Amino acid sequence: MHVPACALALSLLAGKYEQSYELVVEMGDRMRDLPGEETISILIQLDQLVQLIESPVFAPMRMQLLEPAEHPYLIKTMFGILMLLPQSEAFDILRKRLKSVPALAMLALYRPK
């Protein structure tokens, strides 16, 4: 995966949220073993992805954040991106966005079965 944020953006646009989550996990695993300049490149791409997520083309996806029970992998993907980002403007933007997710619906995701 040469441009992981592009693959992530495409999977998000396609509504393939489980695949998106798997990409985020893979990115996190790979970043641990990459040289510093490659890690920085991925972080820059993630920063740009967060900016793109705020654009109108991603509005339908953002609306799905209001239904975490129906889109659990979307929620996991967004929080995964947040965990990979260093504290920065993109981190703050995504954190504010995720604070808008209904808390009670989020609790339902973690209810014991």
mmCIF file of C-alpha atoms in Angstrom, residues 1 12 22 33 43 64 80 86 90 96 98-99 102 106 110 112-113:
data_model
loop_
_atom_site.group_PDB
_atom_site.id
_atom_site.type_symbol
_atom_site.label_atom_id
_atom_site.label_comp_id
_atom_site.label_asym_id
_atom_site.label_seq_id
_atom_site.Cartn_x
_atom_site.Cartn_y
_atom_site.Cartn_z
ATOM 1 C CA MET A 1 0.000 0.000 0.000
ATOM 2 C CA LEU A 12 -14.817 5.548 3.075
ATOM 3 C CA GLU A 22 -8.773 -2.761 8.576
ATOM 4 C CA ASP A 33 8.145 -0.306 11.831
ATOM 5 C CA LEU A 43 0.693 11.411 9.041
ATOM 6 C CA GLN A 64 -23.881 8.242 9.188
ATOM 7 C CA GLY A 80 -8.609 4.872 14.744
ATOM 8 C CA PRO A 86 -0.477 13.511 16.677
ATOM 9 C CA ALA A 90 -6.446 17.852 12.107
ATOM 10 C CA LYS A 96 -14.663 17.893 17.621
ATOM 11 C CA LEU A 98 -16.507 12.788 16.955
ATOM 12 C CA LYS A 99 -17.798 14.638 20.008
ATOM 13 C CA PRO A 102 -24.545 10.639 20.146
ATOM 14 C CA MET A 106 -22.013 4.946 21.367
ATOM 15 C CA TYR A 110 -20.065 -1.541 23.929
ATOM 16 C CA PRO A 112 -22.178 -6.836 26.726
ATOM 17 C CA LYS A 113 -23.983 -9.397 24.604
#
